[in-house]
Amino acid sequence: MASGASAGRFFTFGKEYVPLDQWARANSFQWKWVSKNETHAWSGWSKMQFTTDSKRMVLNGVNVLLSEPVKNRDGVPCIANIDLATAITPVVFPPKHRARNQIKHIIIDPGHGGKDTGYLVGQEQEKKYTLLLAQELGEQLRKAGYAVSFTRASDTFVDLPVRPELARRRGADLFISLHFNSAGYKSSSVSGVEVYCMTPQRASSTNARGEGGNSGAFDGNANNAKNMLLAYQLQKAITHTAGLEDRGVKRARFAVLREARMPAALIEGGFMSNPAEAKKIYSAAWRKQMATAIANGIASYRKAVEP
Ligand SMILES: [Zn+2]
């Protein structure tokens, strides 16, 4: 017999689901269906929008890609427990640092470098623009009072596993990896920003079609909640102030996220394969705006976690 606390929970394809009414009661949220497939849930501070059979939810105005689709069971929306625990709770009930455990040192990781050009679109190389954005961001963060370091400060090749290792040795409190995207010349209309954080253990990555569902824990999983909150605050700040379409907070076991010993996120800051977006990426004025948005996201994260 199910106990009171777990009544109504069920498993499907090995994933535990929790009825939203039960979760809402326990966490002082209200909820209602707003159409046949759309549910809203809200409290004084947070609003969530779910779509039946979809992994895409909207959390306080930001798209978040869940690990499992939302289900409708007997007229009640049900959310996978892993998503409640690792995607929703870290944002609506942020994890707090212990006193004196402050964010002082940020390491910026400009994607690619040297023989690794990253995406090539026409004559343009991703590695050049990740470094330029990193330099702009570093300058702004130093002005805001942080100690800043870089995994590379010039056009040099740095192996992926070396990057989180450098962060650890330097005692960085946050790891921010910068990249730009490409969808190929046939998909020049694809646009927008996505921020990735480490996939929780036993969950699927966003683009992996179920891959890694049995994956165990890596170093990066020690900070599941903070990784999510950081990615969410970055996505929110970038989509609200740098004028990029919101493609959502996503999950991936990228090497730099997997091995990071501190909260970490990887920003795909727009598509070089989209001519309008490429123009922004190649412009110093826009990169300045983008760096400000990232710095704002870090400030919001810090405000949420510091005691
Ligand atoms: Zn890249």
mmCIF file of C-alpha atoms and ligand atoms in Angstrom:
data_model
loop_
_atom_site.group_PDB
_atom_site.id
_atom_site.type_symbol
_atom_site.label_atom_id
_atom_site.label_comp_id
_atom_site.label_asym_id
_atom_site.label_seq_id
_atom_site.Cartn_x
_atom_site.Cartn_y
_atom_site.Cartn_z
ATOM 1 C CA MET A 1 0.000 0.000 0.000
ATOM 2 C CA ALA A 2 1.268 3.462 -0.827
ATOM 3 C CA SER A 3 1.812 5.733 2.137
ATOM 4 C CA GLY A 4 0.082 9.114 2.375
ATOM 5 C CA ALA A 5 3.144 11.018 1.167
ATOM 6 C CA SER A 6 3.526 8.945 -1.979
ATOM 7 C CA ALA A 7 -0.146 8.423 -2.811
ATOM 8 C CA GLY A 8 -0.853 9.059 -6.449
ATOM 9 C CA ARG A 9 2.764 8.706 -7.510
ATOM 10 C CA PHE A 10 3.405 6.231 -10.289
ATOM 11 C CA PHE A 11 6.184 4.883 -12.475
ATOM 12 C CA THR A 12 6.194 4.848 -16.259
ATOM 13 C CA PHE A 13 9.171 3.519 -18.262
ATOM 14 C CA GLY A 14 11.090 3.468 -14.986
ATOM 15 C CA LYS A 15 10.506 7.170 -14.234
ATOM 16 C CA GLU A 16 8.667 8.245 -11.114
ATOM 17 C CA TYR A 17 5.938 10.837 -11.653
ATOM 18 C CA VAL A 18 4.305 13.108 -9.074
ATOM 19 C CA PRO A 19 0.769 14.501 -9.536
ATOM 20 C CA LEU A 20 0.953 18.297 -9.663
ATOM 21 C CA ASP A 21 -1.925 18.692 -7.181
ATOM 22 C CA GLN A 22 0.071 16.770 -4.579
ATOM 23 C CA TRP A 23 3.266 18.767 -5.208
ATOM 24 C CA ALA A 24 1.342 22.056 -5.235
ATOM 25 C CA ARG A 25 -0.286 21.319 -1.863
ATOM 26 C CA ALA A 26 3.058 20.456 -0.269
ATOM 27 C CA ASN A 27 4.765 23.570 -1.673
ATOM 28 C CA SER A 28 1.986 26.187 -1.327
ATOM 29 C CA PHE A 29 1.329 26.527 -5.050
ATOM 30 C CA GLN A 30 -2.044 26.822 -6.776
ATOM 31 C CA TRP A 31 -2.688 25.300 -10.179
ATOM 32 C CA LYS A 32 -5.324 25.044 -12.896
ATOM 33 C CA TRP A 33 -5.833 23.879 -16.463
ATOM 34 C CA VAL A 34 -5.913 26.900 -18.789
ATOM 35 C CA SER A 35 -6.712 24.844 -21.906
ATOM 36 C CA LYS A 36 -6.967 21.184 -22.894
ATOM 37 C CA ASN A 37 -3.177 20.689 -22.738
ATOM 38 C CA GLU A 38 -1.891 23.705 -20.793
ATOM 39 C CA THR A 39 -1.522 23.938 -17.028
ATOM 40 C CA HIS A 40 -0.421 26.879 -14.929
ATOM 41 C CA ALA A 41 0.891 26.637 -11.385
ATOM 42 C CA TRP A 42 1.788 29.670 -9.306
ATOM 43 C CA SER A 43 2.735 31.023 -5.902
ATOM 44 C CA GLY A 44 3.380 34.582 -4.741
ATOM 45 C CA TRP A 45 6.823 34.513 -6.393
ATOM 46 C CA SER A 46 6.808 31.934 -9.141
ATOM 47 C CA LYS A 47 4.778 30.941 -12.166
ATOM 48 C CA MET A 48 5.078 27.701 -14.100
ATOM 49 C CA GLN A 49 3.460 26.706 -17.382
ATOM 50 C CA PHE A 50 3.311 23.053 -18.448
ATOM 51 C CA THR A 51 2.160 21.413 -21.665
ATOM 52 C CA THR A 52 0.918 17.808 -21.650
ATOM 53 C CA ASP A 53 3.277 15.362 -23.435
ATOM 54 C CA SER A 54 5.921 18.085 -23.794
ATOM 55 C CA LYS A 55 9.329 18.508 -22.150
ATOM 56 C CA ARG A 56 9.249 22.266 -22.664
ATOM 57 C CA MET A 57 7.996 24.298 -19.707
ATOM 58 C CA VAL A 58 8.028 28.007 -18.961
ATOM 59 C CA LEU A 59 9.423 28.905 -15.541
ATOM 60 C CA ASN A 60 8.975 32.559 -14.556
ATOM 61 C CA GLY A 61 9.005 33.516 -18.230
ATOM 62 C CA VAL A 62 12.038 31.383 -19.161
ATOM 63 C CA ASN A 63 11.900 28.233 -21.307
ATOM 64 C CA VAL A 64 13.286 25.175 -19.533
ATOM 65 C CA LEU A 65 13.671 21.766 -21.183
ATOM 66 C CA LEU A 66 12.683 19.017 -18.763
ATOM 67 C CA SER A 67 14.196 15.521 -18.853
ATOM 68 C CA GLU A 68 10.781 13.846 -19.153
ATOM 69 C CA PRO A 69 7.505 14.950 -20.754
ATOM 70 C CA VAL A 70 4.615 16.102 -18.580
ATOM 71 C CA LYS A 71 1.778 13.508 -18.423
ATOM 72 C CA ASN A 72 -1.940 13.857 -17.960
ATOM 73 C CA ARG A 73 -3.202 11.105 -15.677
ATOM 74 C CA ASP A 74 -6.922 11.067 -14.925
ATOM 75 C CA GLY A 75 -7.148 14.809 -15.495
ATOM 76 C CA VAL A 76 -4.182 15.704 -13.278
ATOM 77 C CA PRO A 77 -0.888 16.897 -14.795
ATOM 78 C CA CYS A 78 2.017 14.787 -13.544
ATOM 79 C CA ILE A 79 5.664 15.868 -13.499
ATOM 80 C CA ALA A 80 8.650 13.505 -13.378
ATOM 81 C CA ASN A 81 10.164 13.522 -9.910
ATOM 82 C CA ILE A 82 13.647 14.053 -11.355
ATOM 83 C CA ASP A 83 12.449 17.302 -12.978
ATOM 84 C CA LEU A 84 10.775 18.534 -9.801
ATOM 85 C CA ALA A 85 13.969 17.816 -7.884
ATOM 86 C CA THR A 86 16.622 19.014 -10.330
ATOM 87 C CA ALA A 87 14.962 21.613 -12.608
ATOM 88 C CA ILE A 88 12.061 23.237 -10.752
ATOM 89 C CA THR A 89 12.972 23.183 -7.049
ATOM 90 C CA PRO A 90 16.435 24.787 -7.531
ATOM 91 C CA VAL A 91 14.768 27.785 -9.187
ATOM 92 C CA VAL A 92 11.668 28.261 -7.021
ATOM 93 C CA PHE A 93 13.450 27.359 -3.757
ATOM 94 C CA PRO A 94 17.086 28.382 -4.426
ATOM 95 C CA PRO A 95 19.827 26.496 -2.570
ATOM 96 C CA LYS A 96 21.655 28.795 -0.123
ATOM 97 C CA HIS A 97 25.387 28.956 0.492
ATOM 98 C CA ARG A 98 26.636 28.671 4.008
ATOM 99 C CA ALA A 99 27.758 31.990 5.514
ATOM 100 C CA ARG A 100 31.179 33.231 4.310
ATOM 101 C CA ASN A 101 31.014 30.973 1.269
ATOM 102 C CA GLN A 102 30.869 33.807 -1.241
ATOM 103 C CA ILE A 103 31.350 34.087 -4.974
ATOM 104 C CA LYS A 104 34.625 35.953 -5.450
ATOM 105 C CA HIS A 105 36.455 34.344 -8.346
ATOM 106 C CA ILE A 106 34.890 33.641 -11.739
ATOM 107 C CA ILE A 107 36.682 31.700 -14.446
ATOM 108 C CA ILE A 108 35.632 32.405 -18.022
ATOM 109 C CA ASP A 109 36.126 29.666 -20.600
ATOM 110 C CA PRO A 110 36.236 30.979 -24.192
ATOM 111 C CA GLY A 111 35.233 27.976 -26.323
ATOM 112 C CA HIS A 112 37.755 26.401 -28.749
ATOM 113 C CA GLY A 113 41.073 28.085 -29.701
ATOM 114 C CA GLY A 114 44.242 27.376 -31.698
ATOM 115 C CA LYS A 115 43.817 24.392 -34.048
ATOM 116 C CA ASP A 116 40.194 24.001 -32.810
ATOM 117 C CA THR A 117 38.363 26.778 -34.640
ATOM 118 C CA GLY A 118 34.869 25.857 -33.489
ATOM 119 C CA TYR A 119 32.184 26.555 -36.065
ATOM 120 C CA LEU A 120 33.293 28.013 -39.393
ATOM 121 C CA VAL A 121 30.780 30.208 -41.190
ATOM 122 C CA GLY A 122 32.251 31.754 -44.316
ATOM 123 C CA GLN A 123 35.546 33.285 -43.180
ATOM 124 C CA GLU A 124 34.429 33.606 -39.582
ATOM 125 C CA GLN A 125 35.674 31.313 -36.817
ATOM 126 C CA GLU A 126 33.778 30.746 -33.587
ATOM 127 C CA LYS A 127 37.006 30.737 -31.511
ATOM 128 C CA LYS A 128 37.662 34.390 -32.346
ATOM 129 C CA TYR A 129 34.302 35.607 -31.048
ATOM 130 C CA THR A 130 34.237 33.450 -27.902
ATOM 131 C CA LEU A 131 37.562 35.073 -26.933
ATOM 132 C CA LEU A 132 36.365 38.603 -27.727
ATOM 133 C CA LEU A 133 33.194 38.085 -25.670
ATOM 134 C CA ALA A 134 35.250 36.565 -22.839
ATOM 135 C CA GLN A 135 37.525 39.615 -22.748
ATOM 136 C CA GLU A 136 34.548 41.985 -22.639
ATOM 137 C CA LEU A 137 32.854 39.913 -19.914
ATOM 138 C CA GLY A 138 36.076 39.717 -17.905
ATOM 139 C CA GLU A 139 36.451 43.479 -17.972
ATOM 140 C CA GLN A 140 32.876 44.010 -16.761
ATOM 141 C CA LEU A 141 33.168 41.401 -13.999
ATOM 142 C CA ARG A 142 36.434 42.936 -12.759
ATOM 143 C CA LYS A 143 34.735 46.327 -12.607
ATOM 144 C CA ALA A 144 31.976 44.679 -10.558
ATOM 145 C CA GLY A 145 34.619 43.568 -8.055
ATOM 146 C CA TYR A 146 35.217 39.912 -8.950
ATOM 147 C CA ALA A 147 38.553 38.222 -9.420
ATOM 148 C CA VAL A 148 38.505 36.942 -13.006
ATOM 149 C CA SER A 149 40.610 34.377 -14.801
ATOM 150 C CA PHE A 150 40.442 32.669 -18.182
ATOM 151 C CA THR A 151 41.045 29.131 -19.407
ATOM 152 C CA ARG A 152 42.741 30.776 -22.386
ATOM 153 C CA ALA A 153 43.641 34.429 -22.941
ATOM 154 C CA SER A 154 44.832 34.154 -26.548
ATOM 155 C CA ASP A 155 44.295 32.030 -29.659
ATOM 156 C CA THR A 156 45.725 28.861 -28.139
ATOM 157 C CA PHE A 157 44.502 25.271 -28.016
ATOM 158 C CA VAL A 158 43.460 24.061 -24.559
ATOM 159 C CA ASP A 159 42.231 20.478 -24.229
ATOM 160 C CA LEU A 160 38.697 20.139 -22.849
ATOM 161 C CA PRO A 161 39.584 18.246 -19.624
ATOM 162 C CA VAL A 162 42.286 20.830 -18.853
ATOM 163 C CA ARG A 163 39.715 23.647 -18.644
ATOM 164 C CA PRO A 164 37.786 22.532 -15.525
ATOM 165 C CA GLU A 165 41.122 21.406 -14.051
ATOM 166 C CA LEU A 166 42.481 24.963 -14.407
ATOM 167 C CA ALA A 167 39.327 26.255 -12.719
ATOM 168 C CA ARG A 168 39.830 23.886 -9.801
ATOM 169 C CA ARG A 169 43.520 24.717 -9.350
ATOM 170 C CA ARG A 170 42.821 28.438 -9.337
ATOM 171 C CA GLY A 171 40.046 28.048 -6.780
ATOM 172 C CA ALA A 172 37.313 29.543 -8.983
ATOM 173 C CA ASP A 173 33.801 29.764 -7.530
ATOM 174 C CA LEU A 174 31.952 29.780 -10.880
ATOM 175 C CA PHE A 175 32.762 28.420 -14.345
ATOM 176 C CA ILE A 176 31.251 30.177 -17.371
ATOM 177 C CA SER A 177 31.894 28.654 -20.801
ATOM 178 C CA LEU A 178 31.199 30.785 -23.895
ATOM 179 C CA HIS A 179 30.246 29.439 -27.319
ATOM 180 C CA PHE A 180 28.331 30.421 -30.426
ATOM 181 C CA ASN A 181 26.072 28.130 -32.384
ATOM 182 C CA SER A 182 25.576 27.036 -35.999
ATOM 183 C CA ALA A 183 22.745 25.148 -37.642
ATOM 184 C CA GLY A 184 24.433 24.895 -41.057
ATOM 185 C CA TYR A 185 23.836 26.979 -44.160
ATOM 186 C CA LYS A 186 20.557 25.170 -44.925
ATOM 187 C CA SER A 187 19.051 26.311 -41.612
ATOM 188 C CA SER A 188 19.931 29.985 -41.685
ATOM 189 C CA SER A 189 16.652 30.965 -40.009
ATOM 190 C CA VAL A 190 17.419 29.096 -36.759
ATOM 191 C CA SER A 191 18.246 31.635 -34.048
ATOM 192 C CA GLY A 192 18.404 32.269 -30.336
ATOM 193 C CA VAL A 193 20.302 31.504 -27.166
ATOM 194 C CA GLU A 194 20.511 28.326 -25.124
ATOM 195 C CA VAL A 195 22.284 27.848 -21.813
ATOM 196 C CA TYR A 196 23.396 24.359 -20.839
ATOM 197 C CA CYS A 197 24.016 22.860 -17.441
ATOM 198 C CA MET A 198 25.169 19.394 -16.443
ATOM 199 C CA THR A 199 22.619 16.587 -16.867
ATOM 200 C CA PRO A 200 21.665 15.077 -13.491
ATOM 201 C CA GLN A 201 22.626 11.460 -12.872
ATOM 202 C CA ARG A 202 20.157 8.942 -14.366
ATOM 203 C CA ALA A 203 18.546 11.680 -16.513
ATOM 204 C CA SER A 204 18.646 12.152 -20.284
ATOM 205 C CA SER A 205 20.423 15.071 -21.907
ATOM 206 C CA THR A 206 18.226 17.429 -23.911
ATOM 207 C CA ASN A 207 19.411 16.506 -27.408
ATOM 208 C CA ALA A 208 20.293 12.900 -26.752
ATOM 209 C CA ARG A 209 17.093 10.945 -27.428
ATOM 210 C CA GLY A 210 17.242 9.066 -24.150
ATOM 211 C CA GLU A 211 21.034 8.593 -24.124
ATOM 212 C CA GLY A 212 22.580 8.507 -20.690
ATOM 213 C CA GLY A 213 19.407 7.652 -18.841
ATOM 214 C CA ASN A 214 21.447 5.206 -16.790
ATOM 215 C CA SER A 215 24.466 7.446 -16.410
ATOM 216 C CA GLY A 216 25.963 7.712 -12.941
ATOM 217 C CA ALA A 217 27.378 10.756 -11.183
ATOM 218 C CA PHE A 218 30.312 12.883 -12.349
ATOM 219 C CA ASP A 219 32.073 15.671 -10.451
ATOM 220 C CA GLY A 220 29.686 18.166 -12.052
ATOM 221 C CA ASN A 221 26.718 16.462 -10.387
ATOM 222 C CA ALA A 222 27.841 17.618 -6.943
ATOM 223 C CA ASN A 223 26.319 20.991 -7.878
ATOM 224 C CA ASN A 224 23.119 19.919 -9.685
ATOM 225 C CA ALA A 225 20.894 22.506 -8.013
ATOM 226 C CA LYS A 226 23.300 25.433 -8.364
ATOM 227 C CA ASN A 227 24.143 24.497 -11.958
ATOM 228 C CA MET A 228 20.455 24.704 -12.811
ATOM 229 C CA LEU A 229 19.890 27.985 -10.988
ATOM 230 C CA LEU A 230 22.953 29.524 -12.666
ATOM 231 C CA ALA A 231 21.848 28.391 -16.149
ATOM 232 C CA TYR A 232 18.326 29.679 -15.508
ATOM 233 C CA GLN A 233 19.505 33.114 -14.315
ATOM 234 C CA LEU A 234 21.853 33.418 -17.314
ATOM 235 C CA GLN A 235 19.117 32.423 -19.786
ATOM 236 C CA LYS A 236 16.698 34.865 -18.170
ATOM 237 C CA ALA A 237 19.157 37.775 -18.233
ATOM 238 C CA ILE A 238 20.305 37.121 -21.804
ATOM 239 C CA THR A 239 16.831 36.716 -23.302
ATOM 240 C CA HIS A 240 15.538 39.759 -21.419
ATOM 241 C CA THR A 241 18.403 42.159 -22.140
ATOM 242 C CA ALA A 242 20.440 41.003 -25.149
ATOM 243 C CA GLY A 243 17.470 40.599 -27.491
ATOM 244 C CA LEU A 244 17.933 36.925 -28.344
ATOM 245 C CA GLU A 245 15.146 34.382 -28.787
ATOM 246 C CA ASP A 246 14.732 31.984 -25.849
ATOM 247 C CA ARG A 247 15.620 28.440 -26.961
ATOM 248 C CA GLY A 248 15.618 27.273 -23.382
ATOM 249 C CA VAL A 249 17.774 26.031 -20.548
ATOM 250 C CA LYS A 250 19.107 22.654 -21.663
ATOM 251 C CA ARG A 251 21.074 19.715 -20.274
ATOM 252 C CA ALA A 252 24.245 18.149 -21.606
ATOM 253 C CA ARG A 253 27.156 16.104 -20.291
ATOM 254 C CA PHE A 254 29.699 18.329 -22.064
ATOM 255 C CA ALA A 255 33.240 17.593 -20.860
ATOM 256 C CA VAL A 256 33.687 21.003 -19.223
ATOM 257 C CA LEU A 257 30.376 20.681 -17.323
ATOM 258 C CA ARG A 258 30.962 17.034 -16.406
ATOM 259 C CA GLU A 259 34.307 17.694 -14.729
ATOM 260 C CA ALA A 260 33.616 21.105 -13.152
ATOM 261 C CA ARG A 261 33.974 21.090 -9.359
ATOM 262 C CA MET A 262 32.143 24.418 -8.986
ATOM 263 C CA PRO A 263 28.733 25.563 -10.348
ATOM 264 C CA ALA A 264 29.096 25.755 -14.131
ATOM 265 C CA ALA A 265 27.120 26.720 -17.231
ATOM 266 C CA LEU A 266 27.802 26.800 -20.962
ATOM 267 C CA ILE A 267 26.275 29.583 -23.043
ATOM 268 C CA GLU A 268 25.501 29.119 -26.748
ATOM 269 C CA GLY A 269 25.094 32.840 -27.393
ATOM 270 C CA GLY A 270 23.386 32.905 -30.779
ATOM 271 C CA PHE A 271 23.786 31.407 -34.261
ATOM 272 C CA MET A 272 26.620 32.371 -36.595
ATOM 273 C CA SER A 273 24.654 30.556 -39.322
ATOM 274 C CA ASN A 274 21.837 33.112 -39.038
ATOM 275 C CA PRO A 275 22.908 36.251 -40.945
ATOM 276 C CA ALA A 276 21.045 38.679 -38.661
ATOM 277 C CA GLU A 277 22.392 37.071 -35.519
ATOM 278 C CA ALA A 278 25.904 36.735 -36.959
ATOM 279 C CA LYS A 279 25.948 40.495 -37.519
ATOM 280 C CA LYS A 280 25.325 40.968 -33.806
ATOM 281 C CA ILE A 281 27.960 38.422 -32.759
ATOM 282 C CA TYR A 282 30.580 40.146 -34.954
ATOM 283 C CA SER A 283 29.759 43.575 -33.474
ATOM 284 C CA ALA A 284 31.679 44.875 -30.459
ATOM 285 C CA ALA A 285 28.692 46.974 -29.350
ATOM 286 C CA TRP A 286 26.399 43.934 -29.212
ATOM 287 C CA ARG A 287 29.025 41.814 -27.447
ATOM 288 C CA LYS A 288 29.231 44.518 -24.810
ATOM 289 C CA GLN A 289 25.468 44.257 -24.322
ATOM 290 C CA MET A 290 25.732 40.454 -24.199
ATOM 291 C CA ALA A 291 28.509 40.640 -21.592
ATOM 292 C CA THR A 292 26.339 42.961 -19.489
ATOM 293 C CA ALA A 293 23.467 40.469 -19.713
ATOM 294 C CA ILE A 294 25.745 37.613 -18.580
ATOM 295 C CA ALA A 295 27.076 39.737 -15.710
ATOM 296 C CA ASN A 296 23.479 40.545 -14.713
ATOM 297 C CA GLY A 297 22.635 36.840 -14.738
ATOM 298 C CA ILE A 298 25.618 36.130 -12.468
ATOM 299 C CA ALA A 299 24.492 38.929 -10.127
ATOM 300 C CA SER A 300 20.974 37.448 -9.925
ATOM 301 C CA TYR A 301 22.412 34.008 -9.227
ATOM 302 C CA ARG A 302 24.641 35.414 -6.512
ATOM 303 C CA LYS A 303 21.732 37.269 -4.912
ATOM 304 C CA ALA A 304 19.699 34.054 -4.859
ATOM 305 C CA VAL A 305 22.356 31.819 -3.293
ATOM 306 C CA GLU A 306 24.221 34.099 -0.896
ATOM 307 C CA PRO A 307 22.938 34.168 2.658
HETATM 308 ZN ZN ZN B 1 31.544 25.992 -29.597
#
